PDB file of C-alpha atoms in Angstrom:
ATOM      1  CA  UNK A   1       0.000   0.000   0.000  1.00 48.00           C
ATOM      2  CA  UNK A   2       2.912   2.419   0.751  1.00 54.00           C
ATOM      3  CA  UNK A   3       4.057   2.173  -2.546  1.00 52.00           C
ATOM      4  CA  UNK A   4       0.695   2.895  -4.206  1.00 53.00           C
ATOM      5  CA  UNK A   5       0.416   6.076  -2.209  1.00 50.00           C
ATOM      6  CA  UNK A   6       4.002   6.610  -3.188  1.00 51.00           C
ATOM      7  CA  UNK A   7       3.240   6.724  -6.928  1.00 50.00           C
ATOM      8  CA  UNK A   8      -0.077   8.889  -6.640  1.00 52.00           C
ATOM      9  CA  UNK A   9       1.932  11.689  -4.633  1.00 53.00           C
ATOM     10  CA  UNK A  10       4.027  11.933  -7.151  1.00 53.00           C
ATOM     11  CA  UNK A  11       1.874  11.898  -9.897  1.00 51.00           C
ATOM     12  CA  UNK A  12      -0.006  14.274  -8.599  1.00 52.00           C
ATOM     13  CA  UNK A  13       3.478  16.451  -8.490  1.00 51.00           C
ATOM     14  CA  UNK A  14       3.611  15.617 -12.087  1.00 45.00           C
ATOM     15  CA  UNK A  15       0.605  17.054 -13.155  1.00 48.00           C
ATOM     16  CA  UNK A  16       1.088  20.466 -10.975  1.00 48.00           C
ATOM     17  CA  UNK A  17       4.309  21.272 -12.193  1.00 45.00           C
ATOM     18  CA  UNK A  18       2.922  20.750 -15.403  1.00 45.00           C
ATOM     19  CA  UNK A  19       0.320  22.826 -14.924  1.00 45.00           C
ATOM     20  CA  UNK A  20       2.498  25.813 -13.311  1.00 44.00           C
ATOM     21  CA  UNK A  21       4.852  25.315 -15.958  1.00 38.00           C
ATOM     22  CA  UNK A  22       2.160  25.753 -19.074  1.00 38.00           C
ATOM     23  CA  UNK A  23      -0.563  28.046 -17.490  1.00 37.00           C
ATOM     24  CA  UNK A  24       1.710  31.097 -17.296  1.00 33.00           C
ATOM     25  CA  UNK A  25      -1.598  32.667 -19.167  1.00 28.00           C
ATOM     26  CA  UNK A  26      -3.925  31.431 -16.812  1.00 34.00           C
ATOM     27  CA  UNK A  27      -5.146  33.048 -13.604  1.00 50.00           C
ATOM     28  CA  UNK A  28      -4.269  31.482 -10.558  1.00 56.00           C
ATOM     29  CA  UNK A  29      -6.343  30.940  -7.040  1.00 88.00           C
ATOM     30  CA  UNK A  30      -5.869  30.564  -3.621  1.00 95.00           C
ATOM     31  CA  UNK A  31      -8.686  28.840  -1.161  1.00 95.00           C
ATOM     32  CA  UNK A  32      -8.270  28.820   2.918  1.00 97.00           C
ATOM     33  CA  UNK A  33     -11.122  26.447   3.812  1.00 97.00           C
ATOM     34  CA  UNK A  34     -12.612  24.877   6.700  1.00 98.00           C
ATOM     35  CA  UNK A  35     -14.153  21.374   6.932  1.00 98.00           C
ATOM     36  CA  UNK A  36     -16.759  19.899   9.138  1.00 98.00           C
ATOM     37  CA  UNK A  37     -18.322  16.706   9.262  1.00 98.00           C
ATOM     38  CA  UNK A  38     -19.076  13.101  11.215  1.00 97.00           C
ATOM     39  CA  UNK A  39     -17.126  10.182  10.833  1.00 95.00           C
ATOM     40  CA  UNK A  40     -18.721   7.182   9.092  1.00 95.00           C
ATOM     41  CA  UNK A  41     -17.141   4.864  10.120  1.00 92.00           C
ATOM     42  CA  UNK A  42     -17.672   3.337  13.728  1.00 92.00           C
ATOM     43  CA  UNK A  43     -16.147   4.576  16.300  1.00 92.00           C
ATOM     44  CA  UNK A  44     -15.492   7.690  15.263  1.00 93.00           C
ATOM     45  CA  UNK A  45     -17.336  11.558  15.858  1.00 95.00           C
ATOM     46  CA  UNK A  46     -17.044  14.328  14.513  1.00 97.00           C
ATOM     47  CA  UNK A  47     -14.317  15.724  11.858  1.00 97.00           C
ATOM     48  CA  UNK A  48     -12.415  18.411  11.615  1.00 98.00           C
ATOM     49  CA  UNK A  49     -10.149  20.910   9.882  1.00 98.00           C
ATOM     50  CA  UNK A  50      -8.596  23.521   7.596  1.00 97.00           C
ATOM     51  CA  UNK A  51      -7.092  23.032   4.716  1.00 98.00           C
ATOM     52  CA  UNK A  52      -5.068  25.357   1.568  1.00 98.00           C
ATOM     53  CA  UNK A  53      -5.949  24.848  -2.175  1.00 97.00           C
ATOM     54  CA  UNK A  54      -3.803  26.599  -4.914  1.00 97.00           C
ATOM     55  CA  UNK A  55      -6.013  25.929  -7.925  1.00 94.00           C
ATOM     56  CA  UNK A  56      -4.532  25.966 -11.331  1.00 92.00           C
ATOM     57  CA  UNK A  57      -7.024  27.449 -13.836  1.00 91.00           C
ATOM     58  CA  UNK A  58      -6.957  25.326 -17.395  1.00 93.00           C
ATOM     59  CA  UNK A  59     -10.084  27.687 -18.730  1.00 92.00           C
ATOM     60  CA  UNK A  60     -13.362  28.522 -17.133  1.00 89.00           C
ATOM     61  CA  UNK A  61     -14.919  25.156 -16.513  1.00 94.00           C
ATOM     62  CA  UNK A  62     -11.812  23.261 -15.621  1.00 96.00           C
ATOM     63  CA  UNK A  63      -9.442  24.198 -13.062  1.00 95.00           C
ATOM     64  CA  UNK A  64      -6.796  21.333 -11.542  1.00 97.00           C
ATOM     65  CA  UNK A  65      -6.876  21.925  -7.301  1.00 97.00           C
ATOM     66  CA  UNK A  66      -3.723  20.807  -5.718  1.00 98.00           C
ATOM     67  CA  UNK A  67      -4.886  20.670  -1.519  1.00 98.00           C
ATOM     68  CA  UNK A  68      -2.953  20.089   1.571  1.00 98.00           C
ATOM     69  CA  UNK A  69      -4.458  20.284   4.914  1.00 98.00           C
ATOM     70  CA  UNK A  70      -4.857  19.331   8.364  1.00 98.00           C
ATOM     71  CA  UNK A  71      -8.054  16.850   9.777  1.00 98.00           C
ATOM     72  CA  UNK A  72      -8.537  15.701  13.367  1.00 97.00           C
ATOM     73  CA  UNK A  73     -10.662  12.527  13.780  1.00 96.00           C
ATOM     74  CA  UNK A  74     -12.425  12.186  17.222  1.00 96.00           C
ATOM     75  CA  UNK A  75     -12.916   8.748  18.301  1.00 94.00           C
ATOM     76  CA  UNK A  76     -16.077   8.329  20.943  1.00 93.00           C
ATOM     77  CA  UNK A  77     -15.706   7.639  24.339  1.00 91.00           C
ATOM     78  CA  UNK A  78     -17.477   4.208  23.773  1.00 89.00           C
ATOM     79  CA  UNK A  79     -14.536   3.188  21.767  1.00 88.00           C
ATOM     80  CA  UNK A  80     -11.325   4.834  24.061  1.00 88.00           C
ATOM     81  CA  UNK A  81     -12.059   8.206  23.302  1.00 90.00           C
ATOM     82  CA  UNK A  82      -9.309  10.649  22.184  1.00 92.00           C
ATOM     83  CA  UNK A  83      -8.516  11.855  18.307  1.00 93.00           C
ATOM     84  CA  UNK A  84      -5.901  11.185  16.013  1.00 91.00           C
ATOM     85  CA  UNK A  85      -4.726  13.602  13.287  1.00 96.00           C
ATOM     86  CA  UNK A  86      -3.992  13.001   9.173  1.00 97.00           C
ATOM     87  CA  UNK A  87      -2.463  15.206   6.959  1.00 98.00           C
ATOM     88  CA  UNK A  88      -3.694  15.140   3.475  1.00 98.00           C
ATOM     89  CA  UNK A  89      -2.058  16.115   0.317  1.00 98.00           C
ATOM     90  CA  UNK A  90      -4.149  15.667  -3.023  1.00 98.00           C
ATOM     91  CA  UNK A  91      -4.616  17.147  -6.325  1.00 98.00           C
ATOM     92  CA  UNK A  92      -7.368  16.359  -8.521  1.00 98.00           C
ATOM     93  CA  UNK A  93     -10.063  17.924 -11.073  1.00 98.00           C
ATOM     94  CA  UNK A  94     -12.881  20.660 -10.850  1.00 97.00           C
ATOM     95  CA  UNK A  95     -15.384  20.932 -13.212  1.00 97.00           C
ATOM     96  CA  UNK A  96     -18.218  23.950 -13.305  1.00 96.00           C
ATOM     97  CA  UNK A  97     -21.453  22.933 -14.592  1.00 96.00           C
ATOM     98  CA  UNK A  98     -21.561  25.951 -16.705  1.00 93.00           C
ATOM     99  CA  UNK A  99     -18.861  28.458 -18.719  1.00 89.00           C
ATOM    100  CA  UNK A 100     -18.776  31.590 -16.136  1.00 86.00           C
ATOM    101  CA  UNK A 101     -16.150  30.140 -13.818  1.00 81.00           C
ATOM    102  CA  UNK A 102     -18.503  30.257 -11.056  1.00 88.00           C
ATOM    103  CA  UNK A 103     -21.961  28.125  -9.509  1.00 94.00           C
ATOM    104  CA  UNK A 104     -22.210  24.524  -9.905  1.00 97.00           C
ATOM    105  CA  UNK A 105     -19.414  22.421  -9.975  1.00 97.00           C
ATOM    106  CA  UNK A 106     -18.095  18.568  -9.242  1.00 98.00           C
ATOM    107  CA  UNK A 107     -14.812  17.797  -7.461  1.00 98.00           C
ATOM    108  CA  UNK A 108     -12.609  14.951  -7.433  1.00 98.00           C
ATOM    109  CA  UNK A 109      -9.219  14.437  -5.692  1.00 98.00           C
ATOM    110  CA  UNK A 110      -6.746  12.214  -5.081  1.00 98.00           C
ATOM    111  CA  UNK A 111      -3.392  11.497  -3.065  1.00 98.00           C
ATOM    112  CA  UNK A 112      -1.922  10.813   0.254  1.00 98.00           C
ATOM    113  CA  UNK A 113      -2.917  11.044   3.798  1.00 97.00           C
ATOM    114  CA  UNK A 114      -0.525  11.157   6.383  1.00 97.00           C
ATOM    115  CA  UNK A 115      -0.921  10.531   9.670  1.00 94.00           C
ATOM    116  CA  UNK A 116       0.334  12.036  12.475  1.00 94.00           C
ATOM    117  CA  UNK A 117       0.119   9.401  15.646  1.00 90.00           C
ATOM    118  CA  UNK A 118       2.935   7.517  15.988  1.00 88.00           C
ATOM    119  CA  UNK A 119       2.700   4.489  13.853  1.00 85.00           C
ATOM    120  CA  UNK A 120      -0.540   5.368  11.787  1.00 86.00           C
ATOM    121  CA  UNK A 121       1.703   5.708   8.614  1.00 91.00           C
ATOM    122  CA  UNK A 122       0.615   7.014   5.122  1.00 95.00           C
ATOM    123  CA  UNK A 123      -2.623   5.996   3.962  1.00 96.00           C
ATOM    124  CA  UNK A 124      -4.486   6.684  -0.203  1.00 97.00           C
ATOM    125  CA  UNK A 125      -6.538   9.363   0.074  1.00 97.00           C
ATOM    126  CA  UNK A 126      -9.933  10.076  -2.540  1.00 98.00           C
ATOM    127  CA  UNK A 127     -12.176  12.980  -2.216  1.00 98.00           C
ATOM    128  CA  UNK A 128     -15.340  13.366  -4.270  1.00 98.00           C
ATOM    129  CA  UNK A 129     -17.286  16.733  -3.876  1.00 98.00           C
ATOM    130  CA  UNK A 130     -19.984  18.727  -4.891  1.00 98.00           C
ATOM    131  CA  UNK A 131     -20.057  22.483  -4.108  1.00 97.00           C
ATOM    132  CA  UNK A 132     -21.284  25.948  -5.494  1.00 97.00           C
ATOM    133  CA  UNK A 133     -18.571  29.092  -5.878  1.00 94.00           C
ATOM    134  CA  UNK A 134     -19.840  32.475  -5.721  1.00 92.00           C
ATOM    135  CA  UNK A 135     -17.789  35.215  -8.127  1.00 87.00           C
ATOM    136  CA  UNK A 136     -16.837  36.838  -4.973  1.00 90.00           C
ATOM    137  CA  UNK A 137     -14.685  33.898  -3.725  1.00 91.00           C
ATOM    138  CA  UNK A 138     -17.119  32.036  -1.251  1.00 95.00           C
ATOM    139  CA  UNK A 139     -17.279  27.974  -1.790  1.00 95.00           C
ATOM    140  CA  UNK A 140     -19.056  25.566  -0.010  1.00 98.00           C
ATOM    141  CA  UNK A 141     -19.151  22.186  -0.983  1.00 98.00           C
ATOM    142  CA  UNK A 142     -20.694  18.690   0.297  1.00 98.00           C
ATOM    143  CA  UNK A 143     -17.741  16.507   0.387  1.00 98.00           C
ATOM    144  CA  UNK A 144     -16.556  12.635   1.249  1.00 98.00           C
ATOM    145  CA  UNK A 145     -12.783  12.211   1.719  1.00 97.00           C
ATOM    146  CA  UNK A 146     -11.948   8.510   2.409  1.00 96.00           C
ATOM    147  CA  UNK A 147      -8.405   7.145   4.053  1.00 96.00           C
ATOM    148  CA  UNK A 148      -7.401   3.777   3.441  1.00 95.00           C
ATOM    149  CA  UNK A 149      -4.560   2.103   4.645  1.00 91.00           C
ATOM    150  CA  UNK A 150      -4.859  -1.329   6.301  1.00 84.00           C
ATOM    151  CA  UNK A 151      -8.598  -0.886   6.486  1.00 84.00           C
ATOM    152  CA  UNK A 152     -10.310   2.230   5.999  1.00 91.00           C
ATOM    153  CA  UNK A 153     -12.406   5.635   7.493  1.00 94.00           C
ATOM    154  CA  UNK A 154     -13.739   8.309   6.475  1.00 95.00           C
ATOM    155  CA  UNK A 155     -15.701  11.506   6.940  1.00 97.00           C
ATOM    156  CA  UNK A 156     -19.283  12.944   5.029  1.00 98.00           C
ATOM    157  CA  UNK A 157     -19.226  16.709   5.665  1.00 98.00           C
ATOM    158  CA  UNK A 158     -18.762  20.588   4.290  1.00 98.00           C
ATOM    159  CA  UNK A 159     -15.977  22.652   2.955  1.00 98.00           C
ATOM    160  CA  UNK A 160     -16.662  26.608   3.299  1.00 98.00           C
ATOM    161  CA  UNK A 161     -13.971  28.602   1.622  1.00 97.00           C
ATOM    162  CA  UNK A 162     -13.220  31.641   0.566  1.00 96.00           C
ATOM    163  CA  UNK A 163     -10.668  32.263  -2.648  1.00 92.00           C
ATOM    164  CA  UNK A 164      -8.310  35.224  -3.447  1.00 90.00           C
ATOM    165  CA  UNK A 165      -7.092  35.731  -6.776  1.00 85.00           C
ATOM    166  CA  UNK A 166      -3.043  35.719  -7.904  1.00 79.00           C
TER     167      UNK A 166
END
C-alpha cells in the first residue's frame, strides 16, 4: 500500500508542475477552507479541519486543485475516546457545470494522507465533492474524503472557503 500512495503523490506532483509550468496565461487561485463533518465509520465523531488549495485554472470550466491540509478525527468515548490527526495532500479535477467560472461544480481528488500518531503511517486518500462558488470567492461544498490504509475511514461533511485571486 505504501508504494501505491508513493506513486499517486508523485503523480499528482507531475501534473502540478505541469500545470504551473504551461498556465503562465492562466489566472491562478488561492482557497483557505474549513471542513466539518461526522465520521462514518464506527467509532469515530465528529471531523475536523482547515485546509489550503492553490487551484490551477486550465479555462473557465476546468481548473486542476492541488490541496494540503490538516483533519482531526475524534474517536467516541465508547470506543477509548481521544482523536488522532492526518495530513492530506491531493490534487485532482474541478469541473463547473456551466462556462462563467462560477456556480455549480463537481470535485474529485486524489493522493496521500498522512498521519500524524505515531505508527498510523501514510494511507491513499480520494475525495469526491460537490459544491457551489460564488464570483466573490465564497465555496461551499458537500464533500466525502476517504483514508485507506490497512482498512479504511472516512468523513461525510462541508468545505466553506473563501478564494483570493493571484
Amino acid at each position: 500500500m505504501k508504494t501505491i500512495t508513493k506513486i499517486i503523490a508523485t503523480s499528482a506532483a507531475v501534473v502540478a508542475l505541469f500545470f504551473t509550468t504551461n498556465a503562465n496565461a492562466q489566472s491562478r487561485n488561492l482557497g483557505i477552507g474549513l471542513n466539518v463533518g461526522a465520521g462514518t465509520t464506527t467509532g469515530y465523531g465528529l471531523v475536523i479541519g482547515g485546509d489550503i488549495r492553490y487551484q490551477f485554472n486550465v479555462d473557465k470550466q476546468l481548473s486542476i486543485p492541488v490541496t494540503a491540509g490538516y483533519n482531526n478525527f475524534s474517536i467516541k468515548d465508547s470506543y477509548g475516546g481521544g482523536s488522532f490527526g492526518i495530513i492530506p495532500v491531493k490534487a485532482g479535477a474541478k469541473y463547473f457545470f456551466n462556462d462563467s467560472g462560477a456556480g455549480a461544480y463537481g470535485l474529485a481528488e486524489l493522493g496521500a494522507g498522512f498521519g500524524t500518531n505515531k505508527g498510523s503511517g501514510t494511507s491513499f486518500v480520494y475525495s469526491p465533492a460537490i459544491g457551489y462558488a460564488w464570483s466573490n470567492g465564497l465555496d461551499l461544498a458537500a464533500k466525502y474524503e476517504g483514508y485507506s490504509n490497512n482498512g479504511s475511514i472516512g468523513f461525510a461533511g462541508i468545505r466553506l472557503a473563501y478564494g483570493f485571486s493571484l
